[in-house]
Every structure is written in C-alpha cells, then in structure tokens.
mmCIF file of C-alpha atoms and ligand atoms in Angstrom:
data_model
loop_
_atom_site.group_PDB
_atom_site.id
_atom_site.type_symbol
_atom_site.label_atom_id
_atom_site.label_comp_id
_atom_site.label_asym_id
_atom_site.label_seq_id
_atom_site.Cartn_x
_atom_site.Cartn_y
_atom_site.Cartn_z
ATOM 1 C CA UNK A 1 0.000 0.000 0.000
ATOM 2 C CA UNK A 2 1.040 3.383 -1.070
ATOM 3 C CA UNK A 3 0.256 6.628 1.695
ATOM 4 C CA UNK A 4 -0.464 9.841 -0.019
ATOM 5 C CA UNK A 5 -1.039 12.720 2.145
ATOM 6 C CA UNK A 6 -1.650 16.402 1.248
ATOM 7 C CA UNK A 7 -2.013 19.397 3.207
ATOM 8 C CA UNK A 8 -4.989 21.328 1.790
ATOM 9 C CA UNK A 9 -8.400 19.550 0.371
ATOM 10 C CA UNK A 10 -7.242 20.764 -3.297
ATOM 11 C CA UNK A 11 -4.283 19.395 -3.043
ATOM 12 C CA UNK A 12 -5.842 15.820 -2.600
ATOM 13 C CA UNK A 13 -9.318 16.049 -4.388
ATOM 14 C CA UNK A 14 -8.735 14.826 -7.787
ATOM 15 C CA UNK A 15 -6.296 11.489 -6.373
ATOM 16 C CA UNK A 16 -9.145 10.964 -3.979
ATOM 17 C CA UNK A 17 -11.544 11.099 -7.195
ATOM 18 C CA UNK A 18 -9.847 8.481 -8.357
ATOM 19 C CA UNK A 19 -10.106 5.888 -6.186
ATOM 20 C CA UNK A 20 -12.079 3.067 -6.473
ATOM 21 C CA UNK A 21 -13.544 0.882 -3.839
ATOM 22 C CA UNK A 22 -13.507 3.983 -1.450
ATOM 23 C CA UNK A 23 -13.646 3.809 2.144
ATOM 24 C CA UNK A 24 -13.489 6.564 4.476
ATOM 25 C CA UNK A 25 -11.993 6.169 8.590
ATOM 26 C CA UNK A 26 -12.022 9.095 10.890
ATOM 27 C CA UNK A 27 -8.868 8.028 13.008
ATOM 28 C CA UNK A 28 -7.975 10.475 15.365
ATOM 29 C CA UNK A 29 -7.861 13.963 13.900
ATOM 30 C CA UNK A 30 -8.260 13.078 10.209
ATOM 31 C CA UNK A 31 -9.950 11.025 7.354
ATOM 32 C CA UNK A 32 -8.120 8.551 5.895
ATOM 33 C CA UNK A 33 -9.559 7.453 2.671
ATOM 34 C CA UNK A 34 -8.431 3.389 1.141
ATOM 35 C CA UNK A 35 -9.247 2.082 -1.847
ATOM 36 C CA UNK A 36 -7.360 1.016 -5.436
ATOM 37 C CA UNK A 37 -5.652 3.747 -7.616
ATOM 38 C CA UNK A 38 -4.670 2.405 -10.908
ATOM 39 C CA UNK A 39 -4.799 -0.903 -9.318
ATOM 40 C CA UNK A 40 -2.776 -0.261 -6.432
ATOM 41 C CA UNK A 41 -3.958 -0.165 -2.876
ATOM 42 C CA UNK A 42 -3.843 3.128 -1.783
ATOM 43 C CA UNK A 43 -4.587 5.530 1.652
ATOM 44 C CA UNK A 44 -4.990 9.127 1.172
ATOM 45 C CA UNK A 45 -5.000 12.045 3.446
ATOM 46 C CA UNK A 46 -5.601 15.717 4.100
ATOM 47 C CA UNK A 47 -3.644 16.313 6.815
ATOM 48 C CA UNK A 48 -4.127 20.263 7.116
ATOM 49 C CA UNK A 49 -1.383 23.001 6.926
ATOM 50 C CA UNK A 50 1.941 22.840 9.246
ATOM 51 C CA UNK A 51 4.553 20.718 10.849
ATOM 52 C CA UNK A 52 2.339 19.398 14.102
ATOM 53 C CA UNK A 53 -0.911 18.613 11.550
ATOM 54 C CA UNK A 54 1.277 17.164 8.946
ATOM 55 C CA UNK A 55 3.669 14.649 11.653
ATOM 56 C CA UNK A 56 0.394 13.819 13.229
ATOM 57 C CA UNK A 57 -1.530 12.067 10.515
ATOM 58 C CA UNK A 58 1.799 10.563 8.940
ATOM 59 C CA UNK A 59 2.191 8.777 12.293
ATOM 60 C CA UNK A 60 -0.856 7.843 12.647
ATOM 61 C CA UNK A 61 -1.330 6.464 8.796
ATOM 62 C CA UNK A 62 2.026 4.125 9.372
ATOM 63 C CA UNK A 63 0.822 2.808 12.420
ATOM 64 C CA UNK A 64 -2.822 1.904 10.916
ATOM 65 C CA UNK A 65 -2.069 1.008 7.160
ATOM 66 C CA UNK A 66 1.853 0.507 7.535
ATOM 67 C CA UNK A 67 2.686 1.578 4.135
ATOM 68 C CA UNK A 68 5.542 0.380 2.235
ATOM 69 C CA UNK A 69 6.189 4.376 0.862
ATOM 70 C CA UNK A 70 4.822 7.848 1.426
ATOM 71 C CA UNK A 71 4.352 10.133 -1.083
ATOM 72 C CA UNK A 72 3.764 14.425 0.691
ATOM 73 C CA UNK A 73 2.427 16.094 -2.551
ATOM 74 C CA UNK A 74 1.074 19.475 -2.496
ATOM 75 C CA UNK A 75 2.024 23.465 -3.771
ATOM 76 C CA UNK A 76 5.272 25.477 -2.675
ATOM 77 C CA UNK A 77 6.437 28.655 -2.621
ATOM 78 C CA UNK A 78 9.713 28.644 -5.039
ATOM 79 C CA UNK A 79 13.256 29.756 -3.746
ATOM 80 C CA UNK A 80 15.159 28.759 -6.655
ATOM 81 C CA UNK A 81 14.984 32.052 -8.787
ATOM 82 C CA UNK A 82 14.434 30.105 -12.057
ATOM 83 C CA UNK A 83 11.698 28.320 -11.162
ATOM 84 C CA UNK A 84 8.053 29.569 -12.133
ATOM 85 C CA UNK A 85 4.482 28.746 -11.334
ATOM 86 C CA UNK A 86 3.477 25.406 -12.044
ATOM 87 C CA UNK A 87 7.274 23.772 -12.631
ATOM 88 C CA UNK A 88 7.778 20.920 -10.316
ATOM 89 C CA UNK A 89 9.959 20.272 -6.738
ATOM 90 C CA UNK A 90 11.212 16.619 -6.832
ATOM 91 C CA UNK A 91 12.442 16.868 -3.187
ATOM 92 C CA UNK A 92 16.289 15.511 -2.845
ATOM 93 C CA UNK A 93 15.573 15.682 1.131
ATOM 94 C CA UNK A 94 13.740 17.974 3.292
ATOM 95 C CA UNK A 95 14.980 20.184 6.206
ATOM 96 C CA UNK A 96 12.903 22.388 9.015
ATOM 97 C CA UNK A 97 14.344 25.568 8.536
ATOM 98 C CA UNK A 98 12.397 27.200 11.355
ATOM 99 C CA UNK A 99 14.134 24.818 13.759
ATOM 100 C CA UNK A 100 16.904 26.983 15.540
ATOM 101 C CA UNK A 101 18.512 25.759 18.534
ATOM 102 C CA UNK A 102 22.064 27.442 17.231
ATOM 103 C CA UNK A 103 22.641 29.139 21.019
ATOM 104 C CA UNK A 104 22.849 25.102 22.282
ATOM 105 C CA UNK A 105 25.955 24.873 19.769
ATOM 106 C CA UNK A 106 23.826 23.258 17.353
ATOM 107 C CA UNK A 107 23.935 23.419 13.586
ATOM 108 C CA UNK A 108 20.669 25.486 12.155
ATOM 109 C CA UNK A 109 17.791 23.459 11.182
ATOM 110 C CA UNK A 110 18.997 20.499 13.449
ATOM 111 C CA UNK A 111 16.605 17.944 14.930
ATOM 112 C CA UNK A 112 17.638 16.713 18.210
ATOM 113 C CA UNK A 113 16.621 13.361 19.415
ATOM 114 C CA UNK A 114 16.715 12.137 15.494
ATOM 115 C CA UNK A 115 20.110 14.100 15.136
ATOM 116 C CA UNK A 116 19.785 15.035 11.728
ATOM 117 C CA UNK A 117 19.521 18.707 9.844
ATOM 118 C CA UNK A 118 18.277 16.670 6.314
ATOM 119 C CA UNK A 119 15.765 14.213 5.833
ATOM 120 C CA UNK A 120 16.277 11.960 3.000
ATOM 121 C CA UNK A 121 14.200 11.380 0.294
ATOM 122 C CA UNK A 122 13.969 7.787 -1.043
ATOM 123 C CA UNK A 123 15.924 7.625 -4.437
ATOM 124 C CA UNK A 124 14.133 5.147 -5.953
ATOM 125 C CA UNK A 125 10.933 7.337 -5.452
ATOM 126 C CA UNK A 126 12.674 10.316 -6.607
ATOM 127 C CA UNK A 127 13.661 9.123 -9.363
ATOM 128 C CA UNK A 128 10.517 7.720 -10.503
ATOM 129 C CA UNK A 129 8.959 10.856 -9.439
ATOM 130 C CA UNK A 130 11.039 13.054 -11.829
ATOM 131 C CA UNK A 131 10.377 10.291 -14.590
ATOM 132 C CA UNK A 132 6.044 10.985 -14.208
ATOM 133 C CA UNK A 133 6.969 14.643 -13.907
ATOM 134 C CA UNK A 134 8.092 14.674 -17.250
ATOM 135 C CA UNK A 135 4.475 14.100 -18.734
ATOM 136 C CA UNK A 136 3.510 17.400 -17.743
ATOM 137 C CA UNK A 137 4.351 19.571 -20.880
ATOM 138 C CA UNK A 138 5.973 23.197 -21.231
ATOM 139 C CA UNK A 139 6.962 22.759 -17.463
ATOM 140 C CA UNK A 140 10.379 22.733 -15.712
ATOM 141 C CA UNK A 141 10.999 19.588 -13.157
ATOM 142 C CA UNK A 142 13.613 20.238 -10.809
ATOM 143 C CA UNK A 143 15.464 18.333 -8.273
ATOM 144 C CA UNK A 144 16.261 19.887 -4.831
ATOM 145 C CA UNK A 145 15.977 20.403 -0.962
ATOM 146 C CA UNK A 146 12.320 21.400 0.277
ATOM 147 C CA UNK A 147 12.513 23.788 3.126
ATOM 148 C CA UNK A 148 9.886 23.262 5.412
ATOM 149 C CA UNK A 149 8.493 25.501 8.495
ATOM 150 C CA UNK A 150 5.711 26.867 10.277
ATOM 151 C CA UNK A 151 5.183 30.400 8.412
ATOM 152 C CA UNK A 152 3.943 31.228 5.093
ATOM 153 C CA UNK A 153 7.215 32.761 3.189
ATOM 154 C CA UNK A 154 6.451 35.784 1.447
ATOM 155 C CA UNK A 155 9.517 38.490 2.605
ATOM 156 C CA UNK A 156 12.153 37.653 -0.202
ATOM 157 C CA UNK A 157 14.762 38.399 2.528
ATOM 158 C CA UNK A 158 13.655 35.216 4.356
ATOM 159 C CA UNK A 159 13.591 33.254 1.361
ATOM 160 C CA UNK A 160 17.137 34.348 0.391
ATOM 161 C CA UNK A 161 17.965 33.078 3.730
ATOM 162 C CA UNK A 162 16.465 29.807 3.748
ATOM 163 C CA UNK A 163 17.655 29.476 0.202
ATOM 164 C CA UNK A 164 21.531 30.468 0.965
ATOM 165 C CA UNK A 165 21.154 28.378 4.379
ATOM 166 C CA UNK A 166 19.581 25.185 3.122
ATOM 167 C CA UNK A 167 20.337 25.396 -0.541
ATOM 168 C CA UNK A 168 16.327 25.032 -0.741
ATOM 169 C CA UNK A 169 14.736 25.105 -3.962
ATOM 170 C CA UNK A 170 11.194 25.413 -2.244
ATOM 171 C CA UNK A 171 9.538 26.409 0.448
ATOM 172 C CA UNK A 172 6.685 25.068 1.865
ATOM 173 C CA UNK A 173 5.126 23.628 5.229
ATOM 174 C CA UNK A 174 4.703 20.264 5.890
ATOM 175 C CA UNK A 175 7.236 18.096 3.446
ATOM 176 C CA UNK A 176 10.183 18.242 6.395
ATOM 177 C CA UNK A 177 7.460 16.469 9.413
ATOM 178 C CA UNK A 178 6.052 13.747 6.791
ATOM 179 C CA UNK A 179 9.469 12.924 5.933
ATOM 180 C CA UNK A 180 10.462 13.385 9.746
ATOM 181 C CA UNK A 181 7.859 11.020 10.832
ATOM 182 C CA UNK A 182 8.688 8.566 7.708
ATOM 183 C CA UNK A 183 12.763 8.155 8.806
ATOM 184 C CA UNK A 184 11.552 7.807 12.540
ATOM 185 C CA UNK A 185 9.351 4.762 11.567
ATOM 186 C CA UNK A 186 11.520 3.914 8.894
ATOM 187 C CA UNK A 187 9.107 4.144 6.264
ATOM 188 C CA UNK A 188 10.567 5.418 2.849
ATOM 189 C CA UNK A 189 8.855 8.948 1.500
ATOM 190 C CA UNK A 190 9.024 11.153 -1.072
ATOM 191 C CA UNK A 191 7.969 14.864 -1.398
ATOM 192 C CA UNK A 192 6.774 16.469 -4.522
ATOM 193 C CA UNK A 193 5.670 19.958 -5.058
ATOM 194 C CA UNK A 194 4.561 22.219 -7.447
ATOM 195 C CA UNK A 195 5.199 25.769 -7.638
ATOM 196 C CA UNK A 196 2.231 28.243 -6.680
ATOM 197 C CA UNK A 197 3.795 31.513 -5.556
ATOM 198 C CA UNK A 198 7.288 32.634 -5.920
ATOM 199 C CA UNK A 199 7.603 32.997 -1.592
ATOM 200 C CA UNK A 200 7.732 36.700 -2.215
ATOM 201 C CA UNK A 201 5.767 40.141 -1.711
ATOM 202 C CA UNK A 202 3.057 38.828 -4.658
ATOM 203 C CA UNK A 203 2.800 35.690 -3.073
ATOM 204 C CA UNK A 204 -0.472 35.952 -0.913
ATOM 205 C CA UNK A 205 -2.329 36.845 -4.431
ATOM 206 C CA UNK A 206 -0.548 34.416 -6.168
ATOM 207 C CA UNK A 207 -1.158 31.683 -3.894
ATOM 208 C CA UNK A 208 -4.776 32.667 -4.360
ATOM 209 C CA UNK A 209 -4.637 32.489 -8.160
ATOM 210 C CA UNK A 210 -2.575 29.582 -8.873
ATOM 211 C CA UNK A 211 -2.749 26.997 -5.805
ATOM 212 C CA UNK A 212 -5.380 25.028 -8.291
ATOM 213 C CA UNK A 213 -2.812 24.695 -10.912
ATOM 214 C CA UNK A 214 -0.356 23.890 -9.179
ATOM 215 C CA UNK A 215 -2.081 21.190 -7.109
ATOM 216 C CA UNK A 216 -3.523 19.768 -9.912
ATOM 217 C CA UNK A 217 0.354 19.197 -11.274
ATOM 218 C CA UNK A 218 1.206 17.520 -8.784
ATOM 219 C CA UNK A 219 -1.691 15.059 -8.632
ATOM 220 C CA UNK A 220 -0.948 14.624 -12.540
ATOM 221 C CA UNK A 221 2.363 13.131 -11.211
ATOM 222 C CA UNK A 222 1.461 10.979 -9.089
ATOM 223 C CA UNK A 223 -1.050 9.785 -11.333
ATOM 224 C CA UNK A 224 1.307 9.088 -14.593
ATOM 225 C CA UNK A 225 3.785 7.234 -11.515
ATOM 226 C CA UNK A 226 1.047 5.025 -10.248
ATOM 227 C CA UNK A 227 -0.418 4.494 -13.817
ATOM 228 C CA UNK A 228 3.023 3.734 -15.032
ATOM 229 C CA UNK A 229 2.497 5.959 -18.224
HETATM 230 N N1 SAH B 1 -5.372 28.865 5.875
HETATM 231 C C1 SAH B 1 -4.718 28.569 4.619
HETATM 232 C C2 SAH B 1 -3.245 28.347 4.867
HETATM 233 C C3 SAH B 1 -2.432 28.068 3.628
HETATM 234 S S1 SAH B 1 -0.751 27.965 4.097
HETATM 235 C C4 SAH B 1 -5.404 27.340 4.028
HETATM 236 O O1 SAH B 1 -5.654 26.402 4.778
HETATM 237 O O2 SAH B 1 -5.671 27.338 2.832
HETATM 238 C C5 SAH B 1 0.025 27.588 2.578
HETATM 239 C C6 SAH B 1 0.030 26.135 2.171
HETATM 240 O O3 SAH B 1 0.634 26.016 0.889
HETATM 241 C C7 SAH B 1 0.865 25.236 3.072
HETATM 242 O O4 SAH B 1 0.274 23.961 3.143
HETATM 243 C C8 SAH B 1 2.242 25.198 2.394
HETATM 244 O O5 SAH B 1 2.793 23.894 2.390
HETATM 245 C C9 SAH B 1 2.005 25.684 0.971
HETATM 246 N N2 SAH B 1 2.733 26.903 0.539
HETATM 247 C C10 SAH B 1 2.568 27.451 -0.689
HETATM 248 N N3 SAH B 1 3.321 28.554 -0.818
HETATM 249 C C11 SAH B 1 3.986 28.717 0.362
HETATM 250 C C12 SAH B 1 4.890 29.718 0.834
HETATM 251 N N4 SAH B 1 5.267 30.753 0.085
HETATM 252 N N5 SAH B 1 5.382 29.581 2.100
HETATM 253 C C13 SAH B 1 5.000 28.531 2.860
HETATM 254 N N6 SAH B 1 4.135 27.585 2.467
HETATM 255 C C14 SAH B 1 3.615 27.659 1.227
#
C-alpha cells in the first residue's frame, strides 16, 4: 500500500476522485480514505497546513495502514529564482528551517533526538517521481531540498535566507514532518511539489490564483507514476 497525504483539500481532491472501492476512517484527527488507484492499494490524506498537523496524521497512517512508501504532494512557494508557477519540486531531502537551537551549539535546522539537519528522500521514489513529472508539458521539473516551516514565506529576505542556508529550492510547510515522521518509523517517502507563488511580496495573491494549478500538477504526477504511463 502506497500513503499519499496532502495538506490542503485541493491538493488531494482529484487522487481521492480516483479511487475506487472507497472507504473513508475518521482516526484520530483526520480522514483517511483506502481504496485502489490504478490498481494499487492506496490511503490518502488531508492532513491540514503545518509541521504538528502534517507529523500527526503521517504517524498515525504508518501505524494503521503501515505503508511500504509515502508520497507528501502538495504546492510550494519557489526559492530557486528560475523556477516559475506550475514547474515541479522533486524533493532531494527535506529540512525544518524554522528549527533553531544554534545558542545550544547546534547546527541550524537540526533535529535533536533524530540528530539530523536533512531528511532523505527515497531515491528510488525520486527518481521515478522526476520520470512521471516529465508528462507534464511546457513545465520545468527540478530536483532539490524542500525547506519546510511553520510560516507562510512571502519576505524575499527570508527566502534568500532559507535558500543560501539550506540550498532550498522550495519552500513550503509540511514536506520536512512527513518525511520526519517517515525516517523515525523507517518508512521510505518522497515529497513532490509544485510551484504556486514565488515565496515573495506577490505571493499571498498568487497563492490565491494559482494553488489550483499547481495542485492539480502535482496530482498529474502521481497519477502518470502510479499508472506507469
Ligand atoms: N489557511 C490557509 C493556509 C495556507 S498555508 C489554508 O488552509 O488554505 C500555505 C500552504 O501552501 C501550506 O500547506 C504550504 O505547504 C504551501 N505553501 C505554498 N506557498 C507557500 C509559501 N510561500 N510559504 C509557505 N508555504 C507555502
């Protein structure tokens, strides 16, 4: 079984759509939703915006379904100046950059208890990722770290920052706690986003205008993965 979980309902309504023999389980704080997709068992989930919502329903899904792989899909802001909206994040790993305990002698962005500043990405997922991202026409797919906090980026300083700090490529906040929950349960996961604002002064409009699109993108990938076309 394959665990999808998005943040926002439009990030997750056209997958969920999509699935066939449809159940629904209110487990704790969210809705889990099994069935087939393209054949494949499947559990979906919104698991609402932020670090605490999104590490709450990924634990919860691998103790319940135990999937073999988690997929965190969903929109970003972009920190890598040459991407635009609608181009595609294949995360490389994922990192918390509001996580700050620096005075403690600590690196920034490190996770104590898990020790780690990056969580990985599984390669084999990435790389099948990138490969269904490339059925999306007149689009650029990149590769790269997701940068992941509790704020909604939209002061280019900050994204500079996060960008120079982390060598993000997008920001965005969830990715960081799925995969964060995934390596503590040692579930492989991948993170895939697609580009709705450009985490700068036009981004509360833009997220406005083209969250749709860029959700939709991202359900096209997983789509052409699971479909294997
Ligand atoms: N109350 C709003 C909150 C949206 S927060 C709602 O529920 O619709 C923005 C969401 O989109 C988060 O899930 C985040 O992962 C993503 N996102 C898109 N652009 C972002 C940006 N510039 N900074 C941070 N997160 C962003």
């Amino acid at each position: 079984m394959i665990g999808i979980i998005g943040a926002m309902e439009v990030e997750m309504e056209a997958l969920r759509a999509l699935l066939e023999e449809r159940q629904d389980t209110e487990l704790g704080t969210n809705v889990f939703s099994t069935g087939l997709l393209f054949g494949r068992e499947a559990v979906l989930a919104v698991c609402g915006c932020g670090k605490v919502n999104a590490a709450l329903c990924t634990q919860q899904m691998i103790l319940t379904w135990h999937p073999e792989a988690i997929l965190n899909i969903g929109v970003a802001g972009g920190a890598d100046p040459g991407l635009h909206i609608g181009d595609i994040v294949v995360g490389t790993a994922a990192v918390q950059h509001d996580m700050d305990t620096t005075p403690m002698g600590d690196p920034i962005g490190y996770v104590s208890k898990i020790g780690v500043v990056e969580f990985p990405c599984d390669p084999d997922l990435r790389a099948r990722l990138k490969e269904a991202a490339g059925a999306i026409p007149d689009i650029r797919v990149l590769e790269g770290v997701i940068a992941t906090g509790d704020q909604f980026v939209n002061q280019p300083a900050r994204t500079a920052w996060i960008r120079e700090t982390f060598h993000a490529a997008a920001v965005e906040m969830e990715g960081a706690a799925v995969a964060h929950a995934c390596l503590l349960h040692g579930v492989p996961c991948g993170v895939l986003r697609s580009i709705s604002d450009g985490a700068n002064d036009d981004s509360g409009m833009d997220f406005a205008a083209f969250t749709h699109l860029a959700a939709e993108h991202a359900q096209t990938v997983v789509r052409h993965l699971l479909a294997g076309t």
